[in-house]
Short mmCIF file of N, CA and C in Angstrom, two decimals:
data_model
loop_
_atom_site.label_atom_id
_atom_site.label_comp_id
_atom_site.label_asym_id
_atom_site.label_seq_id
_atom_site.Cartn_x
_atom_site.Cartn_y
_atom_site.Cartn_z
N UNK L 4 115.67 47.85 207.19
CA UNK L 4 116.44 49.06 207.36
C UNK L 4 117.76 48.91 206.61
N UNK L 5 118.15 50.55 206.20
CA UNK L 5 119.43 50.00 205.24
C UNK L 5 120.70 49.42 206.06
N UNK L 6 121.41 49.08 205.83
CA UNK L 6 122.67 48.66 206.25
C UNK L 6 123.54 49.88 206.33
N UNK L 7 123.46 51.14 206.83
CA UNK L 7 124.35 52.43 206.45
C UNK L 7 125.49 52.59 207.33
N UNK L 8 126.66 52.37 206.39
CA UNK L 8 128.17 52.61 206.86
C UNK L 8 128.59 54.48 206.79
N UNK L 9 127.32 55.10 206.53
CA UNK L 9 127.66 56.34 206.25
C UNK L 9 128.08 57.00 207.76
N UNK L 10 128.78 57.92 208.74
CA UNK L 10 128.73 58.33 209.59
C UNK L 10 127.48 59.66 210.48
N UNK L 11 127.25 60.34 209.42
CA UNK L 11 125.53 60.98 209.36
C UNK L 11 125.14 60.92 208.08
N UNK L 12 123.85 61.66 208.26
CA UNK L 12 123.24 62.19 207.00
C UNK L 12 121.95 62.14 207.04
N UNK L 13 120.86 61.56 206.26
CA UNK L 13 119.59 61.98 206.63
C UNK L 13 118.69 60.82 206.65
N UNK L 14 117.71 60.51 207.60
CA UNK L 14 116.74 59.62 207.47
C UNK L 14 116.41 59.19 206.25
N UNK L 15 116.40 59.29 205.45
CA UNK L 15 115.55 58.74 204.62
C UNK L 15 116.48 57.67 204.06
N UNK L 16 117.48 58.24 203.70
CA UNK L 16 119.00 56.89 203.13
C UNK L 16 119.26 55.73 204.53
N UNK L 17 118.64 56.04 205.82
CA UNK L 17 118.43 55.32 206.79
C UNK L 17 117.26 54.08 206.98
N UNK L 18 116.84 54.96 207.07
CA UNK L 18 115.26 54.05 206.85
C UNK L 18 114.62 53.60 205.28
N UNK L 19 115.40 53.28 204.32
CA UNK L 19 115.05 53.09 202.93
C UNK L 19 113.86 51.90 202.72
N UNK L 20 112.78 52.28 203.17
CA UNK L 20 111.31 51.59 202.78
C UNK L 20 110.39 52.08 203.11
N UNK L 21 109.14 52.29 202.87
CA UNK L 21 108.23 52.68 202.61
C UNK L 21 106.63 52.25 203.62
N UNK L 22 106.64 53.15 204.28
CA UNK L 22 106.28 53.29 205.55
C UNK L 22 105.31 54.78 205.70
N UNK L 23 103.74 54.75 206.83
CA UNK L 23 103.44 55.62 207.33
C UNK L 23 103.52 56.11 208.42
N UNK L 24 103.74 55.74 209.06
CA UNK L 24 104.22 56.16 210.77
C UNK L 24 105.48 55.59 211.49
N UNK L 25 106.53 56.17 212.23
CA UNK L 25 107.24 55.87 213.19
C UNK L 25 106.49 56.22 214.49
N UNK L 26 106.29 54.63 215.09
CA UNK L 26 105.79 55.37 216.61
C UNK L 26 106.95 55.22 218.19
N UNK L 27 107.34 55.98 218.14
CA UNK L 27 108.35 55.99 219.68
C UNK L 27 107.68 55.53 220.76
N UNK L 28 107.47 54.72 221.48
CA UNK L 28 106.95 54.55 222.71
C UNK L 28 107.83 54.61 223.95
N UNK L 29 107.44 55.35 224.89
CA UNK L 29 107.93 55.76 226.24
C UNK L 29 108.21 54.35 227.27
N UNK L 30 109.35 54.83 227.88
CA UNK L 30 109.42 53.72 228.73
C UNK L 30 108.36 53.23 229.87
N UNK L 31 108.09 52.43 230.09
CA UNK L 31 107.38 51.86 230.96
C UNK L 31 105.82 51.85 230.66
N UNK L 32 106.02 52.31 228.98
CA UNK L 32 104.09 52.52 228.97
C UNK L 32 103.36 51.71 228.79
N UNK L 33 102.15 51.84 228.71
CA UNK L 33 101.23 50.19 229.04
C UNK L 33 100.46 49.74 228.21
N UNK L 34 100.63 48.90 227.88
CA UNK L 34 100.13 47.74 226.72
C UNK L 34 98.84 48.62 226.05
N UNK L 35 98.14 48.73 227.26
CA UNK L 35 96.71 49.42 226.27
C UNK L 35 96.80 50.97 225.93
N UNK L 36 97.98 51.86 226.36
CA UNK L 36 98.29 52.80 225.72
C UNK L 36 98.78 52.70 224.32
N UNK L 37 99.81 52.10 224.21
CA UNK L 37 100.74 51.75 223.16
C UNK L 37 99.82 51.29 222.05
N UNK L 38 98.58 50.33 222.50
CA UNK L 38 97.68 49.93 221.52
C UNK L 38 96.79 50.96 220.56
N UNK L 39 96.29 51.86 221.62
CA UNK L 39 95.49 52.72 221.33
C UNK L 39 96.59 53.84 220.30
N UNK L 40 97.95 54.14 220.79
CA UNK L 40 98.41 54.72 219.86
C UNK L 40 98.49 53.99 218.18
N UNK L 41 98.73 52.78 218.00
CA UNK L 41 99.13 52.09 217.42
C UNK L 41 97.65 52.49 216.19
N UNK L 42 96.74 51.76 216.99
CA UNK L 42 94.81 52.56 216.59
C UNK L 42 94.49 50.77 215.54
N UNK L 43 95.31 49.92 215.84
CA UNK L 43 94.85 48.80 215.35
C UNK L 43 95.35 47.41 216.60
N UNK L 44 95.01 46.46 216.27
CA UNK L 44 95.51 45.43 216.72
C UNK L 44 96.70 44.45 216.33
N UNK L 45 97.57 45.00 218.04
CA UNK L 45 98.62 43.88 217.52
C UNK L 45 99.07 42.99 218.47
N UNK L 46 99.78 42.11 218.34
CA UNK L 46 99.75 40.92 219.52
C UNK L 46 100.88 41.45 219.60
N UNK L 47 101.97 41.76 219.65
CA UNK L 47 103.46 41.89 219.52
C UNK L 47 103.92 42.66 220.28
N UNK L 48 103.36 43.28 220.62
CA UNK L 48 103.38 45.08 221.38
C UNK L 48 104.10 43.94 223.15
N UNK L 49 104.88 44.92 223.33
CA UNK L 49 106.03 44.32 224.93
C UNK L 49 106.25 46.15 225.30
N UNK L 50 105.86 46.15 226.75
CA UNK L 50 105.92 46.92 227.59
C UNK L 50 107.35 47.09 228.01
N UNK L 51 108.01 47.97 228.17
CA UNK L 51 109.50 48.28 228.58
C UNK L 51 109.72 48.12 229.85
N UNK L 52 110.50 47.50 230.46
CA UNK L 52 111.06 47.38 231.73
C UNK L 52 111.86 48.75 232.62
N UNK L 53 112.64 49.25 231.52
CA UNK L 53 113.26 50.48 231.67
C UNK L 53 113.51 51.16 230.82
N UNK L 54 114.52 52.17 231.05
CA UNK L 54 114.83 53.04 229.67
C UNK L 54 115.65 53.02 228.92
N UNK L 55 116.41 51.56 229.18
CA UNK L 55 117.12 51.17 228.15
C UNK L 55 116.88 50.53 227.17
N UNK L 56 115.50 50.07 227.21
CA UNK L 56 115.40 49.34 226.06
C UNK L 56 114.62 50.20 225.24
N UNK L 57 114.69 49.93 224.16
CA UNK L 57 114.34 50.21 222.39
C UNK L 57 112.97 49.57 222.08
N UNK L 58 112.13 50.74 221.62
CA UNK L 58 110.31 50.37 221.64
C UNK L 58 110.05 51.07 220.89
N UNK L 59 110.35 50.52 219.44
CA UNK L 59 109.23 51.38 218.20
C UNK L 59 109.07 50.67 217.38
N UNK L 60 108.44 51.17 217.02
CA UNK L 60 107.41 50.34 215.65
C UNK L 60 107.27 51.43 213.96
N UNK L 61 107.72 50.55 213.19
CA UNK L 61 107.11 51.51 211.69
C UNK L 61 106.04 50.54 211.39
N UNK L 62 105.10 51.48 210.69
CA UNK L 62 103.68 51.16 210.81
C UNK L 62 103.13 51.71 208.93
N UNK L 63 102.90 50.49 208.05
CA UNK L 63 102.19 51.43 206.66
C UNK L 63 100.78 50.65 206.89
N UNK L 64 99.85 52.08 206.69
CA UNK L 64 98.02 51.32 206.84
C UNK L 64 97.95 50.41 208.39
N UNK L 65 97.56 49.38 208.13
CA UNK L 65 97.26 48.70 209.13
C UNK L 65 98.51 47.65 209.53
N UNK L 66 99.38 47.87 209.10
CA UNK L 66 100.49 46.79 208.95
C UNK L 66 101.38 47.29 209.52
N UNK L 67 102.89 45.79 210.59
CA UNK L 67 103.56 46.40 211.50
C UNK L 67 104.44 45.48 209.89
N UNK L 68 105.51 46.86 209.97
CA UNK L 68 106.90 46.74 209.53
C UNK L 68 107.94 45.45 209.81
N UNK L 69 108.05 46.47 211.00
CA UNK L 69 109.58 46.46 211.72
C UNK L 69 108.60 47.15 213.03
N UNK L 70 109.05 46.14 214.29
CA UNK L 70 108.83 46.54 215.22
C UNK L 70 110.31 46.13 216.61
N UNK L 71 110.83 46.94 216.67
CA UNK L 71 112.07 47.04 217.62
C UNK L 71 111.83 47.12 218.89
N UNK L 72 112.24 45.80 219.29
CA UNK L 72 112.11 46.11 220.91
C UNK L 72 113.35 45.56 221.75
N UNK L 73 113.74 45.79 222.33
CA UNK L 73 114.95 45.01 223.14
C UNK L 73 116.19 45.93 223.84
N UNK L 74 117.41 45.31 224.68
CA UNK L 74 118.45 45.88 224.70
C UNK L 74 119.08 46.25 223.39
N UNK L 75 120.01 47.04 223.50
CA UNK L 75 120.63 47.21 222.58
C UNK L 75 122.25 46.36 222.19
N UNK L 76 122.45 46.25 223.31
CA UNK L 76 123.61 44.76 223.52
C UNK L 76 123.25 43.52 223.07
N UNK L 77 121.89 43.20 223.22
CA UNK L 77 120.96 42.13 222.44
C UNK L 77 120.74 42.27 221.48
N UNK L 78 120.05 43.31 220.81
CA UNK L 78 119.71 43.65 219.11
C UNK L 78 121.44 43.90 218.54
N UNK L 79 121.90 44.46 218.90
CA UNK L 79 123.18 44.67 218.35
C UNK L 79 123.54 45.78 217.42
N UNK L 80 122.29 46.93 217.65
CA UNK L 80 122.74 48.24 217.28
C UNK L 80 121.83 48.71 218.67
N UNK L 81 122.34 50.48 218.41
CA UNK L 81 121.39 51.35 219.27
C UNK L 81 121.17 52.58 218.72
N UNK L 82 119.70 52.83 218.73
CA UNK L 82 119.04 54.44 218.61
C UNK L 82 118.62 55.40 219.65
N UNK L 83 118.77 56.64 219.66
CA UNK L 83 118.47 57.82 220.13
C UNK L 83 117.59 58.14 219.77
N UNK L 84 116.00 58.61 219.68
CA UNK L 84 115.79 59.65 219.17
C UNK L 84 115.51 60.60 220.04
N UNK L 85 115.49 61.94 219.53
CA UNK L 85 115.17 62.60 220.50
C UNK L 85 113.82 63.60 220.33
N UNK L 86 112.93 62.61 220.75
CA UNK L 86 111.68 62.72 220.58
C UNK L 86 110.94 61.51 221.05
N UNK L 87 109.62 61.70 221.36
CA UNK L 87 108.32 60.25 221.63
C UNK L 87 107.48 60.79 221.18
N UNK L 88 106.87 59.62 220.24
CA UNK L 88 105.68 59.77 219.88
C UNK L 88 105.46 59.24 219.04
N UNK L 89 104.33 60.11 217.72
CA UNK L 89 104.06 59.24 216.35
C UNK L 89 104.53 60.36 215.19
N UNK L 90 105.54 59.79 214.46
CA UNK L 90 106.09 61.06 213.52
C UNK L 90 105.69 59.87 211.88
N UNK L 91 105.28 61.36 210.96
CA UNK L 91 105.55 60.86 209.66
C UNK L 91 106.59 60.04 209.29
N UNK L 92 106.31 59.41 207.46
CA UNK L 92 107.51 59.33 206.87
C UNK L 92 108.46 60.35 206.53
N UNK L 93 107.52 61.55 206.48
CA UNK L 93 108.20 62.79 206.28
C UNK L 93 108.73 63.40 206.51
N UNK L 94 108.43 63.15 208.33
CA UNK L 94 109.37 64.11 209.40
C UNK L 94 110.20 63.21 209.77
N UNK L 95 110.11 62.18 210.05
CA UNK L 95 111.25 61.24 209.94
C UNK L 95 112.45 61.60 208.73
N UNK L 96 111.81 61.48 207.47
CA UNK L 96 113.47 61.55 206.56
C UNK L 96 114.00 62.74 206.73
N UNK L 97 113.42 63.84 206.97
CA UNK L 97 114.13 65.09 207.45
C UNK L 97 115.27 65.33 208.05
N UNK L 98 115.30 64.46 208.84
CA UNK L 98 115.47 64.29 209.94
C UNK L 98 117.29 63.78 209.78
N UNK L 99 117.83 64.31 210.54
CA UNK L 99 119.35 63.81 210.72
C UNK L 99 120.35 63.00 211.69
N UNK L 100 120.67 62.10 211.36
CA UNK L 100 121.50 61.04 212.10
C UNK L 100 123.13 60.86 211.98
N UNK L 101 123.25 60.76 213.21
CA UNK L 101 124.74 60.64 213.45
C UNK L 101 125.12 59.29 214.10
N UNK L 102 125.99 58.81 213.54
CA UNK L 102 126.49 57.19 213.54
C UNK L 102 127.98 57.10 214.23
N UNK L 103 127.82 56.24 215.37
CA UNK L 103 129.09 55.96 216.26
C UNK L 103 129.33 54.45 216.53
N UNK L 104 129.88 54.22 215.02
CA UNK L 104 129.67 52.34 215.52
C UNK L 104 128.41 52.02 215.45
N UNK L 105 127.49 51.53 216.10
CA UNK L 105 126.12 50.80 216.50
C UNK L 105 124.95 51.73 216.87
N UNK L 106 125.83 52.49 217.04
CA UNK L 106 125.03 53.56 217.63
C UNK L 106 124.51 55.10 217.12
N UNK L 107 123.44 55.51 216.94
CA UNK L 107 122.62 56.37 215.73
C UNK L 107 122.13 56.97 216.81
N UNK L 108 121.91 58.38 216.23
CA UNK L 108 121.06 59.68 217.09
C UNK L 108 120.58 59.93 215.92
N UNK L 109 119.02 59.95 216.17
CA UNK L 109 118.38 60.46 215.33
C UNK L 109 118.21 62.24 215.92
N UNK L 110 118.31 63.13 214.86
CA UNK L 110 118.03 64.30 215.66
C UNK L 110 117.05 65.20 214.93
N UNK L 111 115.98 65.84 215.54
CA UNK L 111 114.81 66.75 214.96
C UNK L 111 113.50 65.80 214.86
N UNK L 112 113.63 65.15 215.72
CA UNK L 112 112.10 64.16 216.00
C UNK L 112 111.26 64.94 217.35
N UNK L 113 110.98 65.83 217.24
CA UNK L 113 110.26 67.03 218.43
C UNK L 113 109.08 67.15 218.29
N UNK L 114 108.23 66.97 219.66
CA UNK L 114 106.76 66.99 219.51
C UNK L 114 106.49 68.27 220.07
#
């Protein structure tokens, strides 16, 4: 992911690599959901404790990216989106973010 000191602007100068799916996963959901969304096999996949922690994955073909999971006091940034689910690369870069320090809202991720 890029390093962006910008304060908003748009997914795509955010996420600068090349990718088919962002998948959001819901808090507390369960291993063999998350899998089945995923639609391949992965060992990596961690179930959320609550709703603070951070659970997504970018996904090109059969291959995991970048898969984010944790506090955000631990990882040492934090995202919003406001949306769950499985969104394009497309609807993803559309898509607009606002930056507060560590902290990013992604906005127009709607199922």
């Amino acid at each position: 992911m890029n390093k962006c000191t910008d304060t908003y602007g748009y997914c795509y100068d955010l996420f600068d690599f090349d990718y088919d799916r962002l998948i959001i996963f819901e808090p507390y959901e369960s291993l063999e959901s998350m899998q089945k969304k995923l639609g391949f096999e992965y060992s990596g996949l961690k179930e959320s404790p609550d709703e603070k922690v951070m659970n997504f994955i970018f996904v090109k073909g059969e291959t995991v990216l970048y898969y984010v999971f944790g506090y955000p006091q631990h990882l040492g940034f934090d995202f919003f989106f406001e949306g769950i689910g499985e969104f394009s690369e497309e609807e993803v870069d559309s898509c607009q973010y606002m930056r507060e320090g560590k902290y990013f809202v992604v906005r127009g991720l709607e199922k």
